[in-house]
Amino acid sequence: MISLPLLLFVLLFSALLLCPSSSDDDGDAAGDELALLSFKSSLLYQGGQSLASWNTSGHGQHCTWVGVVCGRRRRRHPHRVVKLLLRSSNLSGIISPSLGNLSFLRELDLGDNYFSGEIPPELCRLSRLQLLELSDNSIQGSIPAAIGACTKLTSLDLSHNQLRGMIPREIGASLKHLSNLYLHKNGLSGEIPSALGNLTSLQEFDLSFNRLSGAIPSSLGQLSSLLNMNLGQNNLSGMIPNSIWNLSSLRAFCVSENKLGGMIPTNAFKTLHLLEVIYMGTNRFHGKIPASVANASHLTRLQIDGNLFSGIITSGFGRLRNLTELYLWRNLFQTREQEDWGFISDLTNCSKLQTLNLGENNLGGVLPNSFSNLSTSLSFLALHLNKITGSIPQDIGNLIGLQHLYLCNNNFRGSLPSSLGRLKNLGILLAYENNLSGSIPLAIGNLTELNILLLGTNKFSGWIPYTLSNLTNLLSLGLSTNNLSGPIPSELFNIQTLSIMINVSKNNLEGSIPQEIGHLKNLVEFHAESNRLSGKIPNTLGDCQLLRHLYLQNNLLSGSIPSALGQLKGLETLDLSSNNLSGQIPTSLADITMLHSLNLSFNSFVGEVPTM
Ligand SMILES: *[C@@H]1O[C@H](CO)[C@@H](O)[C@H](O)[C@H]1NC(C)=O
Ligand SMILES: *[C@@H]1O[C@H](CO)[C@@H](O)[C@H](O)[C@H]1NC(C)=O
Ligand SMILES: *[C@@H]1O[C@H](CO)[C@@H](O)[C@H](O)[C@H]1NC(C)=O
Ligand SMILES: *[C@@H]1O[C@H](CO)[C@@H](O)[C@H](O)[C@H]1NC(C)=O
Ligand SMILES: *[C@@H]1O[C@H](CO)[C@@H](O)[C@H](O)[C@H]1NC(C)=O
Ligand SMILES: *[C@@H]1O[C@H](CO)[C@@H](O)[C@H](O)[C@H]1NC(C)=O
Ligand SMILES: *[C@@H]1O[C@H](CO)[C@@H](O)[C@H](O)[C@H]1NC(C)=O
Ligand SMILES: *[C@@H]1O[C@H](CO)[C@@H](O)[C@H](O)[C@H]1NC(C)=O
Ligand SMILES: *[C@@H]1O[C@H](CO)[C@@H](O)[C@H](O)[C@H]1NC(C)=O
Ligand SMILES: *[C@@H]1O[C@H](CO)[C@@H](O)[C@H](O)[C@H]1NC(C)=O
Ligand SMILES: *[C@@H]1O[C@H](CO)[C@@H](O)[C@H](O)[C@H]1NC(C)=O
Ligand SMILES: *[C@@H]1O[C@H](CO)[C@@H](O)[C@H](O)[C@H]1NC(C)=O
């Protein structure tokens, strides 16, 4: 039995040991002022305008300076600095070691400035420090191991700097109260210290965008208060330790862009039922999507693209009422039987769905009509690079929120549904490399927000619809390699925005190249080769001042080459071969210094070929 006086003595003695008295005694208010002035003098231009108020002195005047907060007046320690808050203050220079003398400091915020140099180890003398915030600077060197002495730290933010070296294990071993640890966007390397698993108060944990390697320590599964874990954009390998699937408070889990592999256990998300975002993209995970994903009923984003996931896509998404983004592209998912597409009718329950990316998988068979029952908030739908056959659902026009529709590189048949004309917000329509046929619907002229329309390499026939002239925001038009006939509609060249490319090559187009092409002052590429175009090359082509590539070969063009082509100072490619052109080759072509590919063969020119 210990006597009361002895117990008191023991408590007092240990309190003295815990609070090293040295820093309390040899620092005082005047010392704080000196330390601040020394900090100021180590800054470029003495901190400039931001620290202009740091000009008075004595009698605790420093407590009135901008960014300086002193403790409440107390007899023993008046005028001691407890906070130094100089975020976004346009400060450059080094962080002076003198700050280590502010022994009563609890919060140091120098974030979003231009500090360079290293973290002074003297800061680690600040045993009362709870918040250390140095993010968004250009701080170099490594994280001092002595940081472990700041045992009261609850928030450590060193993100967005140029720190190198390993994460000191002392952070895990000593900073028991840490609830936020932000070390992202640095150049940290080596392994994640398993000691970090001892930070049981940790809620926010971000190590993303570093060069960390090795495995994820299974000790991280002890971080039972964790809300956000971000280990993305590193070089981590191995499997996700099973203990991680025990982190029941987790809201966000990100390990994208690493070299992680293995399968995700079927039950993985049963315990992690509070997850709102899962980012596991660009790794080497394989196996199926775990059925338990349906248990994560708060899920808003699931990103598992760029892995080796296979099999049939899980049903059960229908329970995820808040799902907005589903990125499954670039995997090995399959659909063979019609019921394998069942997940789509499930997804029709997700009324907030905005993004569905299923591109670059092994999806086959025919799209179910339930596609047209997906949410009208869907703005991004990608099915490109699969093996899908059959026709595009007739009612696809129901998805009136669509801005991007990628159907290219499949085996779609039949015609483009004219309901597409209802997609008033569509900006990009990619349907090239399919087996689509019939005529291009007139209703496409309703898509006035369209920027990019690529329908090449299909079996479209009929005329190029004159309604295209209503696409007044079009930047790029691709209709190549189809069976289109009739003339190139001259109205097309009233679309002032057409700039990236017009490609109508490899069709059966007839008639002449309209004079109006000269209206397209910003056009860079014009492909009209391999058609049956006749008549003269319009000299207005000389007005297309930004033209770099002009392909008109394999047509029936006649007359001579207009010398106006010599005005196209940026022209790099000119192919007029295999036409019925004649006359002299204009000497002006020799003025085009950029021209490095010129083909005039199989025509009937006379006279000299100008020297280029
Ligand atoms: C900081 O304190 C040390 C003693 O602990 C003293 O030698 C030094 O001069 C002080 N520096 C400043 C800038 O106050
Ligand atoms: C100190 O700076 C403040 C604010 O910039 C200014 O108003 C004041 O006149 C200055 N005082 C002295 C003594 O220079
Ligand atoms: C930031 O500081 C630099 C000098 O370091 C100065 O030239 C510049 O005007 C300052 N910018 C602002 C917004 O105060
Ligand atoms: C974690 O803490 C326990 C007890 O506090 C200790 O025994 C263990 O060594 C610590 N682990 C690491 C990796 O620091
Ligand atoms: C990534 O980690 C592997 C070991 O898993 C290592 O061989 C490689 O050098 C690391 N790459 C980089 C860029 O750090
Ligand atoms: C998960 O937590 C349970 C209970 O807390 C424990 O029994 C089990 O060992 C943990 N699993 C892992 C892999 O850490
Ligand atoms: C998890 O989901 C399955 C199937 O979706 C369901 O049967 C089960 O009750 C769910 N479990 C929990 C704990 O929510
Ligand atoms: C869905 O989101 C709404 C609004 O953000 C929120 O109030 C609701 O709790 C969420 N529901 C689930 C199941 O996460
Ligand atoms: C769709 O949501 C309702 C609840 O609103 C639910 O009863 C139903 O099971 C869900 N359907 C699917 C396929 O998940
Ligand atoms: C689409 O939804 C409507 C109304 O909810 C329903 O009648 C129809 O059967 C659904 N169609 C498909 C193909 O799921
Ligand atoms: C689309 O355009 C066609 C013909 O250009 C027109 O008849 C039709 O009403 C339009 N449809 C919608 C939904 O705007
Ligand atoms: C183009 O749009 C205008 C109205 O915006 C409409 O009056 C006209 O009929 C449309 N023309 C074509 C060819 O679709």
PDB file of C-alpha atoms in Angstrom, residues 488 493 502 512-529 533-553 555 557-558 560-571 573-576 579 581 589 592:
ATOM      1  CA  ILE A 488     -20.037  17.503 -99.842  1.00  0.00           C
ATOM      2  CA  PHE A 493     -18.246  25.044 -94.398  1.00  0.00           C
ATOM      3  CA  ILE A 502     -12.777  17.285 -91.490  1.00  0.00           C
ATOM      4  CA  SER A 512     -16.683  19.555-106.650  1.00  0.00           C
ATOM      5  CA  ILE A 513     -15.054  20.796-103.485  1.00  0.00           C
ATOM      6  CA  PRO A 514     -17.224  23.770-102.502  1.00  0.00           C
ATOM      7  CA  GLN A 515     -15.662  27.237-102.743  1.00  0.00           C
ATOM      8  CA  GLU A 516     -16.997  27.843 -99.229  1.00  0.00           C
ATOM      9  CA  ILE A 517     -14.177  25.776 -97.762  1.00  0.00           C
ATOM     10  CA  GLY A 518     -12.296  29.066 -97.645  1.00  0.00           C
ATOM     11  CA  HIS A 519     -14.510  30.135 -94.740  1.00  0.00           C
ATOM     12  CA  LEU A 520     -12.733  27.671 -92.448  1.00  0.00           C
ATOM     13  CA  LYS A 521      -9.883  29.928 -91.381  1.00  0.00           C
ATOM     14  CA  ASN A 522      -8.939  27.602 -88.506  1.00  0.00           C
ATOM     15  CA  LEU A 523      -9.073  24.221 -90.228  1.00  0.00           C
ATOM     16  CA  VAL A 524      -5.932  22.133 -89.657  1.00  0.00           C
ATOM     17  CA  GLU A 525      -6.710  18.888 -91.520  1.00  0.00           C
ATOM     18  CA  PHE A 526      -8.850  18.243 -94.566  1.00  0.00           C
ATOM     19  CA  HIS A 527      -9.167  14.662 -95.822  1.00  0.00           C
ATOM     20  CA  ALA A 528     -11.275  14.118 -98.919  1.00  0.00           C
ATOM     21  CA  GLU A 529      -9.155  11.512-100.656  1.00  0.00           C
ATOM     22  CA  LEU A 533     -14.713  14.447-106.499  1.00  0.00           C
ATOM     23  CA  SER A 534     -14.320  16.358-109.718  1.00  0.00           C
ATOM     24  CA  GLY A 535     -13.895  19.901-110.938  1.00  0.00           C
ATOM     25  CA  LYS A 536     -11.142  22.276-109.969  1.00  0.00           C
ATOM     26  CA  ILE A 537      -9.361  22.606-106.651  1.00  0.00           C
ATOM     27  CA  PRO A 538     -10.936  25.828-105.302  1.00  0.00           C
ATOM     28  CA  ASN A 539      -8.397  28.619-104.983  1.00  0.00           C
ATOM     29  CA  THR A 540     -10.227  29.671-101.787  1.00  0.00           C
ATOM     30  CA  LEU A 541      -8.311  26.829-100.090  1.00  0.00           C
ATOM     31  CA  GLY A 542      -5.577  29.420 -99.868  1.00  0.00           C
ATOM     32  CA  ASP A 543      -7.716  31.172 -97.212  1.00  0.00           C
ATOM     33  CA  CYS A 544      -7.507  28.209 -94.825  1.00  0.00           C
ATOM     34  CA  GLN A 545      -4.479  29.802 -93.213  1.00  0.00           C
ATOM     35  CA  LEU A 546      -3.938  27.165 -90.526  1.00  0.00           C
ATOM     36  CA  LEU A 547      -4.175  24.167 -92.866  1.00  0.00           C
ATOM     37  CA  ARG A 548      -1.371  21.685 -92.227  1.00  0.00           C
ATOM     38  CA  HIS A 549      -2.581  18.519 -93.933  1.00  0.00           C
ATOM     39  CA  LEU A 550      -4.453  18.397 -97.244  1.00  0.00           C
ATOM     40  CA  TYR A 551      -5.325  15.027 -98.753  1.00  0.00           C
ATOM     41  CA  LEU A 552      -7.159  15.063-102.072  1.00  0.00           C
ATOM     42  CA  GLN A 553      -5.571  12.094-103.832  1.00  0.00           C
ATOM     43  CA  ASN A 555     -10.241  11.645-107.054  1.00  0.00           C
ATOM     44  CA  LEU A 557      -9.987  16.599-109.863  1.00  0.00           C
ATOM     45  CA  SER A 558      -8.943  18.505-112.966  1.00  0.00           C
ATOM     46  CA  SER A 560      -4.298  23.204-112.519  1.00  0.00           C
ATOM     47  CA  ILE A 561      -3.108  23.563-108.941  1.00  0.00           C
ATOM     48  CA  PRO A 562      -4.189  27.031-107.733  1.00  0.00           C
ATOM     49  CA  SER A 563      -1.100  29.068-106.939  1.00  0.00           C
ATOM     50  CA  ALA A 564      -3.021  30.347-103.860  1.00  0.00           C
ATOM     51  CA  LEU A 565      -1.989  27.079-102.164  1.00  0.00           C
ATOM     52  CA  GLY A 566       1.404  28.734-101.811  1.00  0.00           C
ATOM     53  CA  GLN A 567      -0.171  30.998 -99.169  1.00  0.00           C
ATOM     54  CA  LEU A 568      -0.577  28.040 -96.808  1.00  0.00           C
ATOM     55  CA  LYS A 569       2.603  28.748 -94.890  1.00  0.00           C
ATOM     56  CA  GLY A 570       1.998  25.975 -92.362  1.00  0.00           C
ATOM     57  CA  LEU A 571       1.215  23.228 -94.881  1.00  0.00           C
ATOM     58  CA  THR A 573       1.358  17.452 -96.161  1.00  0.00           C
ATOM     59  CA  LEU A 574      -0.030  17.912 -99.661  1.00  0.00           C
ATOM     60  CA  ASP A 575      -1.212  14.861-101.558  1.00  0.00           C
ATOM     61  CA  LEU A 576      -2.848  15.508-104.929  1.00  0.00           C
ATOM     62  CA  ASN A 579      -6.195  12.915-110.184  1.00  0.00           C
ATOM     63  CA  LEU A 581      -4.612  17.659-112.742  1.00  0.00           C
ATOM     64  CA  LEU A 589       4.653  25.807-103.615  1.00  0.00           C
ATOM     65  CA  ILE A 592       6.029  26.565 -98.196  1.00  0.00           C
TER      66      ILE A 592
END
